[in-house]
XYZ file of C-alpha atoms in Angstrom:
588
model
C 5.336 18.105 32.878
C 4.818 18.697 36.575
C 1.071 19.722 37.431
C 2.186 21.220 40.845
C 4.383 23.587 39.132
C 1.643 24.831 36.677
C -0.944 25.317 39.529
C -0.109 29.122 39.774
C -1.164 29.538 36.032
C -5.037 29.887 36.377
C -6.163 31.171 32.958
C -8.750 29.297 30.922
C -7.765 27.292 27.854
C -8.685 29.178 24.614
C -9.662 25.690 22.904
C -11.766 24.117 25.625
C -12.056 26.668 28.457
C -10.800 24.314 30.996
C -8.366 25.233 33.848
C -6.096 22.328 34.024
C -2.355 23.056 32.950
C 0.827 21.161 32.904
C 4.374 22.166 31.918
C 6.255 20.790 28.870
C 10.013 20.073 28.904
C 10.581 23.498 27.417
C 8.799 25.198 30.148
C 5.442 26.106 28.281
C 1.987 25.533 29.559
C -0.214 22.999 27.997
C -3.896 21.969 28.764
C -4.196 18.604 29.987
C -7.696 18.251 28.768
C -7.263 19.099 24.925
C -3.411 19.089 24.831
C -3.495 22.667 23.560
C 0.213 24.321 24.049
C 0.174 28.003 24.726
C 2.800 30.745 23.986
C 2.998 31.377 27.753
C 5.962 29.961 29.623
C 6.924 29.676 33.480
C 9.050 32.499 34.439
C 12.548 31.676 35.564
C 13.962 33.562 38.478
C 17.508 35.107 38.438
C 19.732 32.712 40.453
C 22.631 35.048 40.878
C 21.927 35.807 44.543
C 20.452 32.437 45.523
C 22.721 29.931 47.120
C 23.032 26.239 45.994
C 21.957 27.183 42.582
C 24.416 24.610 40.977
C 23.152 21.723 42.993
C 19.570 22.595 42.085
C 20.554 22.669 38.499
C 22.219 19.329 38.701
C 19.374 17.765 40.397
C 16.898 18.952 37.831
C 19.189 17.712 35.097
C 19.278 14.158 36.606
C 15.476 14.222 36.821
C 15.198 15.148 33.119
C 17.708 12.619 32.056
C 15.644 9.816 33.970
C 12.571 11.247 32.290
C 14.284 11.102 28.835
C 15.125 7.314 29.526
C 11.459 6.481 30.152
C 10.542 8.350 26.931
C 7.518 10.385 25.863
C 4.058 9.393 26.715
C 2.549 8.217 23.310
C -0.418 6.441 22.023
C -0.401 3.601 19.175
C -2.313 6.032 16.726
C 0.455 8.449 16.987
C 3.046 5.563 15.864
C 0.892 4.948 12.781
C 0.723 8.688 12.220
C 4.492 8.933 12.089
C 4.597 5.972 9.682
C 2.061 7.616 7.380
C 4.280 10.799 7.462
C 7.209 8.644 6.437
C 5.331 6.873 3.607
C 3.931 10.225 2.233
C 7.500 11.739 2.300
C 8.853 8.728 0.416
C 6.168 8.796 -2.231
C 6.627 12.596 -2.752
C 10.376 12.015 -3.099
C 9.528 9.421 -5.788
C 7.758 12.036 -7.814
C 4.204 12.011 -6.522
C 2.366 15.324 -6.270
C 2.768 17.107 -2.815
C -1.039 17.263 -2.564
C -0.981 13.533 -1.781
C 0.402 14.250 1.638
C -1.749 17.355 2.348
C -4.653 17.671 2.105
C -5.571 14.234 0.848
C -3.754 11.751 3.157
C -3.889 14.125 6.204
C -7.711 14.359 5.774
C -8.216 10.735 5.423
C -6.292 10.116 8.589
C -8.084 12.799 10.405
C -11.358 11.304 9.222
C -10.091 7.751 10.494
C -9.347 9.314 13.889
C -12.855 10.827 14.287
C -14.605 7.617 12.946
C -12.611 5.604 15.325
C -13.121 7.981 18.244
C -9.651 8.669 18.695
C -9.629 12.439 18.223
C -11.806 15.221 16.576
C -14.867 13.852 18.424
C -17.053 14.834 21.505
C -15.710 12.072 23.762
C -12.427 10.568 22.615
C -11.347 7.119 23.850
C -8.220 8.423 25.540
C -9.966 11.341 27.356
C -12.620 9.275 29.156
C -10.335 8.482 32.096
C -8.923 12.081 32.572
C -10.190 13.837 35.695
C -10.736 17.210 33.720
C -14.284 17.794 32.979
C -15.329 20.159 30.154
C -18.961 21.498 29.707
C -21.006 20.764 26.621
C -21.071 24.558 25.788
C -17.289 24.544 25.833
C -17.015 21.371 23.636
C -19.389 22.756 21.098
C -17.386 26.085 21.109
C -14.186 24.270 20.363
C -15.554 22.716 17.226
C -14.268 19.154 18.139
C -17.873 17.738 17.585
C -18.154 18.807 13.891
C -18.730 16.347 11.152
C -15.525 15.003 9.272
C -14.654 17.169 6.374
C -14.807 15.727 2.850
C -11.770 15.518 0.641
C -13.202 18.115 -1.615
C -14.086 20.395 0.950
C -10.729 20.434 2.824
C -8.452 23.449 2.435
C -6.656 23.877 5.641
C -2.927 23.143 6.382
C -1.756 19.639 7.164
C -0.249 18.485 10.354
C 2.417 16.902 8.340
C 3.277 20.106 6.377
C 3.206 22.273 9.476
C 5.512 19.832 11.213
C 7.882 19.690 8.359
C 8.048 23.408 8.034
C 8.575 24.143 11.701
C 10.951 21.280 12.287
C 12.928 20.178 9.423
C 14.305 17.162 11.174
C 11.853 14.387 11.283
C 13.108 13.081 14.371
C 12.257 16.152 16.308
C 8.770 15.375 15.948
C 6.854 15.159 19.279
C 3.301 13.858 20.221
C 0.955 15.835 22.361
C 2.145 15.805 25.922
C 0.274 13.927 28.463
C -0.130 14.410 32.108
C 1.362 12.500 34.884
C -1.914 11.272 36.087
C -3.030 9.723 32.768
C 0.491 8.202 32.366
C 0.183 6.393 35.744
C -3.447 5.273 34.973
C -2.784 4.191 31.352
C 0.719 3.094 30.827
C 1.778 -0.381 31.473
C 5.232 -2.169 31.807
C 4.074 -4.368 29.083
C 4.429 -1.799 26.288
C 6.109 1.571 25.612
C 3.016 3.231 24.281
C 0.359 4.044 26.813
C -2.404 1.927 25.194
C -0.312 -0.900 23.561
C -1.858 -3.623 25.683
C -5.411 -2.128 25.398
C -5.038 -1.677 21.656
C -3.751 -5.287 20.953
C -6.744 -6.611 22.802
C -9.315 -4.289 21.467
C -12.044 -5.938 19.460
C -14.571 -3.241 18.879
C -17.401 -3.824 16.500
C -18.179 -1.520 13.604
C -14.617 0.015 13.658
C -11.558 -0.704 11.514
C -8.336 -1.325 13.591
C -5.485 0.350 12.091
C -2.407 -1.855 11.226
C 0.599 -1.688 9.127
C -1.305 -2.976 6.038
C -3.856 -0.349 6.903
C -1.454 2.404 6.326
C -0.621 1.034 2.800
C -4.468 1.092 2.243
C -4.722 4.698 3.103
C -1.714 5.487 0.792
C -3.359 3.581 -2.128
C -6.591 5.318 -1.515
C -4.734 8.678 -1.471
C -2.945 7.856 -4.644
C -6.439 6.766 -6.336
C -8.041 10.072 -5.195
C -5.062 11.979 -6.815
C -5.218 9.658 -9.891
C -1.351 9.307 -9.708
C 0.545 6.984 -12.044
C 1.078 4.516 -9.442
C -0.979 1.363 -9.244
C -1.486 -0.952 -6.209
C 1.162 -3.378 -7.539
C 3.556 -0.574 -8.077
C 3.264 0.678 -4.471
C 3.841 -2.867 -3.046
C 6.875 -3.282 -5.366
C 8.233 0.032 -4.088
C 7.540 -1.169 -0.499
C 9.473 -4.450 -1.293
C 12.348 -2.671 -2.760
C 12.596 -0.332 0.355
C 11.644 2.860 -1.322
C 8.528 3.200 0.701
C 8.920 2.496 4.491
C 6.941 -0.697 5.809
C 9.031 -3.308 7.519
C 10.881 -1.963 10.452
C 9.377 1.498 9.909
C 9.258 1.944 13.661
C 13.054 2.341 13.884
C 12.782 5.648 12.383
C 10.613 6.880 15.406
C 12.152 9.567 17.511
C 14.497 8.217 20.174
C 11.963 9.306 22.998
C 9.218 7.089 21.672
C 10.108 4.005 23.491
C 8.839 0.711 21.865
C 8.697 -2.637 23.538
C 6.492 -5.422 24.666
C 3.015 -5.365 23.085
C 4.141 -2.588 20.593
C 6.351 -5.226 18.870
C 3.018 -7.174 17.723
C 1.587 -3.929 16.347
C 4.395 -2.347 14.470
C 6.862 -5.151 13.855
C 5.983 -7.568 10.736
C 7.768 -10.308 9.192
C 6.042 -10.908 6.013
C 5.472 -8.790 2.823
C 2.010 -7.367 2.122
C -0.134 -9.338 -0.320
C -2.046 -7.540 -3.154
C -5.335 -9.034 -2.368
C -5.155 -8.447 1.346
C -4.279 -4.698 0.747
C -6.983 -4.426 -1.785
C -9.551 -5.685 0.626
C -8.254 -3.326 3.359
C -8.712 -0.494 0.982
C -12.309 -1.299 0.267
C -13.047 -1.924 4.021
C -11.249 1.427 4.994
C -13.201 3.507 2.313
C -16.499 1.955 3.453
C -15.695 2.646 7.107
C -14.939 6.257 6.385
C -18.034 6.790 4.226
C -15.785 8.373 1.562
C -17.653 9.991 -1.336
C -17.283 9.139 -4.979
C -13.702 9.463 -6.256
C -12.586 11.595 -9.195
C -13.648 10.238 -12.544
C -11.217 7.807 -14.217
C -11.355 9.125 -17.815
C -9.483 8.073 -21.026
C -6.560 10.441 -20.302
C -5.934 9.104 -16.746
C -3.071 6.647 -16.079
C -5.435 4.114 -14.647
C -7.651 3.849 -17.599
C -7.167 0.431 -19.130
C -6.158 1.767 -22.573
C -3.149 3.497 -21.015
C -2.206 0.700 -18.607
C -2.438 -1.760 -21.552
C 0.271 0.258 -23.518
C 2.305 0.302 -20.397
C 2.191 -3.504 -19.918
C 2.672 -4.263 -23.691
C 5.909 -2.373 -23.418
C 6.762 -4.100 -20.090
C 6.490 -7.672 -21.543
C 8.025 -6.750 -24.996
C 4.763 -7.537 -27.189
C 4.291 -5.693 -30.557
C 2.804 -2.263 -30.501
C 0.353 -3.295 -33.038
C -1.518 -5.274 -30.228
C -2.592 -1.884 -28.711
C -5.391 -1.550 -31.320
C -6.780 -4.836 -30.268
C -6.698 -4.064 -26.563
C -8.588 -0.931 -27.304
C -11.221 -2.778 -29.128
C -11.555 -5.363 -26.400
C -11.912 -2.691 -23.709
C -14.669 -0.929 -25.821
C -16.641 -4.070 -26.543
C -16.497 -5.284 -22.976
C -17.611 -1.840 -21.664
C -14.849 -1.620 -19.194
C -13.455 1.730 -20.166
C -16.600 3.674 -19.205
C -16.284 6.290 -16.476
C -19.135 4.880 -14.376
C -17.542 1.462 -14.429
C -13.955 2.676 -13.633
C -14.725 5.188 -10.890
C -14.461 4.061 -7.333
C -17.542 5.019 -5.309
C -17.389 3.351 -1.791
C -20.866 4.459 -0.704
C -22.805 3.423 -3.830
C -25.574 0.764 -3.550
C -23.966 -1.373 -6.387
C -20.333 -0.780 -5.307
C -18.083 -1.427 -8.350
C -14.578 -2.203 -7.386
C -11.795 -2.335 -10.082
C -8.271 -3.726 -9.863
C -6.931 -1.444 -12.561
C -3.533 -3.123 -13.121
C -4.949 -6.731 -13.110
C -7.728 -5.678 -15.473
C -5.333 -4.316 -17.984
C -3.244 -7.305 -17.991
C -6.249 -9.568 -18.326
C -7.260 -7.640 -21.463
C -3.694 -8.414 -22.966
C -4.266 -12.206 -22.093
C -7.643 -12.186 -23.960
C -5.944 -10.552 -27.006
C -3.158 -13.087 -27.027
C -5.890 -15.789 -26.949
C -7.825 -14.069 -29.793
C -4.662 -13.973 -32.008
C -2.636 -17.285 -31.015
C -5.415 -19.206 -29.244
C -2.708 -20.410 -26.684
C -3.697 -24.143 -27.180
C -0.159 -25.395 -27.373
C -0.881 -26.015 -31.086
C -1.746 -22.976 -33.108
C 0.740 -20.487 -31.601
C 3.565 -22.815 -32.728
C 2.042 -23.190 -36.327
C 2.035 -19.439 -36.774
C 5.460 -19.175 -35.186
C 6.792 -21.417 -37.990
C 5.168 -19.201 -40.590
C 6.630 -16.092 -39.128
C 10.159 -17.706 -38.882
C 10.144 -18.730 -42.492
C 8.947 -15.267 -43.621
C 11.553 -13.409 -41.653
C 14.343 -15.746 -43.162
C 13.213 -15.077 -46.662
C 12.466 -11.291 -46.014
C 15.313 -9.925 -43.894
C 15.020 -6.360 -45.064
C 11.308 -6.115 -44.427
C 9.473 -5.518 -41.174
C 9.820 -8.807 -39.128
C 6.732 -10.683 -38.334
C 6.088 -11.468 -34.576
C 7.440 -14.892 -33.788
C 5.581 -16.280 -30.724
C 8.175 -19.080 -30.125
C 11.210 -16.612 -30.203
C 9.319 -14.387 -27.955
C 8.558 -17.084 -25.443
C 12.264 -18.029 -25.314
C 13.547 -14.551 -24.673
C 10.816 -13.740 -22.045
C 11.248 -17.133 -20.188
C 15.038 -16.459 -19.908
C 14.500 -12.922 -18.719
C 11.663 -13.629 -16.358
C 13.434 -16.711 -15.038
C 16.494 -14.527 -14.232
C 14.507 -11.814 -12.635
C 12.593 -14.203 -10.583
C 15.733 -15.905 -9.182
C 16.971 -12.513 -8.132
C 13.753 -11.666 -6.517
C 13.732 -14.924 -4.582
C 17.305 -14.503 -3.535
C 16.613 -10.966 -2.329
C 13.572 -12.050 -0.353
C 15.468 -14.941 1.284
C 18.429 -12.653 2.291
C 16.282 -9.961 3.673
C 16.871 -9.210 7.429
C 13.581 -8.924 9.256
C 15.369 -8.240 12.442
C 15.697 -4.348 12.810
C 18.670 -2.386 13.561
C 16.849 -0.982 16.599
C 16.344 -4.134 18.702
C 12.830 -4.834 20.311
C 12.344 -6.187 23.803
C 9.433 -7.507 25.820
C 9.976 -5.069 28.896
C 12.316 -2.378 30.108
C 14.003 -4.961 32.436
C 15.163 -6.862 29.287
C 16.631 -3.844 27.566
C 20.217 -4.316 28.430
C 20.296 -8.010 27.617
C 18.570 -7.547 24.258
C 21.029 -4.733 23.237
C 24.096 -6.997 24.207
C 22.718 -9.812 22.151
C 22.141 -7.655 19.324
C 25.647 -6.313 19.430
C 26.927 -9.721 19.291
C 24.847 -10.751 16.315
C 26.103 -7.700 14.518
C 29.658 -8.404 15.268
C 29.344 -12.096 14.287
C 27.607 -11.081 10.857
C 30.437 -8.779 10.021
C 32.913 -11.592 10.791
C 31.034 -14.054 8.554
C 30.480 -11.516 5.858
C 34.263 -10.838 5.745
C 34.939 -14.655 5.612
C 32.353 -15.550 2.890
C 32.179 -12.430 0.754
C 34.704 -9.561 0.865
C 32.785 -7.480 -1.636
C 30.912 -4.474 -0.115
C 27.089 -4.426 -0.169
C 25.328 -2.973 -3.252
C 23.545 0.255 -2.804
C 19.709 0.212 -2.949
C 18.376 -0.142 -6.441
C 16.801 3.044 -7.984
C 13.124 3.169 -8.442
C 11.609 2.617 -11.927
C 8.251 2.107 -13.433
C 9.369 -0.831 -15.509
C 10.983 -4.095 -14.283
C 12.209 -5.122 -17.827
C 14.246 -3.111 -20.089
C 13.958 -3.340 -23.856
C 15.977 -0.626 -25.330
C 17.111 -1.724 -28.853
C 16.718 -4.654 -31.407
C 20.430 -5.002 -31.999
C 20.450 -8.524 -30.459
C 16.901 -9.308 -31.866
C 15.283 -9.459 -28.292
C 13.003 -6.429 -28.830
C 9.743 -7.144 -30.438
C 7.983 -3.756 -30.165
C 8.282 -2.861 -33.708
C 7.375 -6.411 -35.118
C 4.296 -6.929 -37.233
C 1.183 -9.102 -36.362
C 0.725 -9.900 -40.315
C 1.620 -13.528 -39.539
C -1.462 -13.908 -37.307
C -3.889 -11.815 -39.407
C -5.445 -12.266 -42.915
C -7.358 -9.761 -45.108
C -10.973 -10.517 -45.702
C -12.465 -7.906 -47.887
C -11.604 -4.398 -46.763
C -10.599 -5.366 -43.292
C -7.884 -7.394 -41.422
C -9.113 -10.327 -39.121
C -7.355 -12.785 -37.092
C -6.444 -16.071 -38.826
C -7.592 -17.917 -35.761
C -11.349 -18.190 -35.936
C -11.661 -20.155 -32.548
C -11.697 -19.180 -28.887
C -12.046 -21.151 -25.687
C -13.322 -19.847 -22.540
C -11.267 -19.689 -19.427
C -14.120 -20.575 -17.283
C -17.223 -22.511 -18.462
C -19.198 -22.120 -15.232
C -18.977 -19.699 -12.557
C -19.526 -20.370 -8.924
C -22.744 -19.436 -7.070
C -23.000 -16.041 -5.338
C -22.598 -17.599 -1.890
C -19.125 -18.678 -2.769
C -16.215 -16.565 -1.732
C -14.459 -17.216 -5.140
C -15.867 -16.527 -8.666
C -13.910 -19.579 -10.350
C -11.219 -22.001 -9.728
C -7.789 -22.363 -11.313
C -5.961 -25.765 -11.839
C -2.898 -25.504 -13.910
C -3.247 -28.995 -15.151
C -6.567 -28.090 -16.881
C -4.952 -25.501 -19.122
C -2.277 -25.156 -21.860
C 1.389 -24.759 -21.069
C 1.290 -21.453 -23.095
C -1.599 -20.186 -21.027
C 0.086 -21.084 -18.051
C 3.416 -19.424 -19.097
C 1.379 -16.124 -19.788
C -0.464 -16.122 -16.543
C 2.676 -16.709 -14.542
C 4.652 -14.053 -16.398
C 2.016 -11.376 -15.682
C 1.508 -12.580 -12.229
C 5.206 -12.216 -11.525
C 4.972 -8.746 -12.819
C 2.193 -7.756 -10.651
C 3.338 -9.911 -7.530
C 0.006 -11.636 -7.421
C -1.185 -15.141 -7.469
C -2.112 -16.629 -10.886
C -5.661 -17.411 -9.780
C -6.516 -13.798 -9.420
C -5.566 -12.983 -12.995
C -7.263 -15.967 -14.251
C -10.473 -14.778 -12.455
C -10.141 -11.373 -14.012
C -9.769 -13.027 -17.507
C -12.881 -14.941 -16.804
C -14.958 -12.007 -15.863
C -14.051 -9.854 -18.801
C -14.805 -12.883 -21.015
C -18.144 -13.034 -19.530
C -18.749 -9.491 -20.505
C -17.248 -10.061 -23.925
C -18.911 -13.407 -24.902
C -22.433 -13.078 -23.439
C -23.957 -15.219 -26.193
C -21.535 -18.155 -25.431
C -22.160 -18.053 -21.798
C -25.836 -18.045 -22.310
C -25.722 -21.145 -24.762
C -23.516 -22.971 -22.302
C -26.146 -22.131 -19.586
C -28.968 -23.450 -21.637
C -27.038 -26.676 -22.371
C -26.473 -27.277 -18.711
C -30.080 -26.805 -17.904
C -31.117 -29.310 -20.815
C -28.678 -31.892 -19.460
C -30.233 -31.633 -15.903
C -33.788 -32.241 -17.249
C -32.493 -35.247 -19.150
C -30.904 -36.644 -16.022
C -34.113 -36.134 -14.066
């Protein structure tokens, strides 16, 4: 990329009309102002009659080898773009629609770059230090100062698609070349990227700094826009199981993208993403990008509570007859309406829905309606169901809560133990070692080689069995395929918890207790509190079971249950509010 060798090329750039050229490694001319690569290449003279040709070729080869060791000139945003590309490819491999990668995710990323003043704008952050000046007319002619396109309006090709088609190997992806002058001004011995130090110290107001959790937020927003059959909890589980790149994703960068020093704090993580953190990041990114109203969540969408309730009823081995009750709760609470479910980031009264947690909360409420979950009624009804099943073995069995509890507790405990063991054994250290500076490179690689050799020796001594292959992805964590051993409750009847009153069936249980009697004030960061000791053991087990299923804290599920109950039992809450106000007056 020598500027001196490109001085003889004096044509204007077709994109920005500047005359400032450099040479790529392939010998093509590129504009140092806008990074536009032309089809023109530097003519190579015939070396048949020129003496000392071999020596010149050898010298140039050594120079290129030295340049290869230094690596490409690249920015942090290019690293995140490469990770997004990996994540989109992984989701597409798992069965997600190809439109997720292009145009949806591509256009979200492009919009983020423009909003963050990194690209697609009049004065990009990284072009302010360049010497090349471009006139206002040329800028407007190039189209870089246009408004970001909406997702619904975008119909052009994706940078991911174009790169994948022209270069089948992902590792051959290259960032836009940068001139020597910019590299000498902006690079640092403290990072492999040109702006690693600056990016780690940047605290710009009004912008959202891209991080690894931010890439998952963009993927989740893309899945929501496409209304794919993947919830946020599913995405995080796929990340944890290694199906979607996240931890150590940087080790799949091309070899020429050197990463060390401050880059380590940007691209290396040693903790799994939490549901609540990614969800908040989703809302933050969507608001920052000024995204329009997302496509409607209708009854035939996977994210509708009626569909998700059926999925989670099958997941936790509950009777199919409970589906009718969940649909009634959804209708009465008004949480199945299109306007309630559809995400609209720029609305005045922004309504955000955690689709998977909401569906699970509906199932918890139905269990409370049927069995009360007070450590008393559910066991009484279980005794009735057990007696009926013994006397009527040929009839359809009644649902036995006690037997279901025993089966689910055993299965969930086994799953949880395996999950905790897998987390404890996970190696956060990447195969591609990171070092603080290029000086420490040789030492770090030697230490890494010693660690790998020691691990092989210890693994041979401790366990000679080969390591198992990565588990295949699945929408379900529990598998209830048959009733041969009596552990599948899908076809069981709820007659033991129901009774006929006139022409209709109603629950034998006429009581109901509210999960939250009084909500926190609006200035509190939380809606309610959850202390396990204040609730029955059955309720705790149900919350812990579903919380493990979604990989969330039990508090968030309890909060969602309380919010739906508030919509469902408005009269109860109004009576409780009046009583509290009367007690205050008496105290006065």
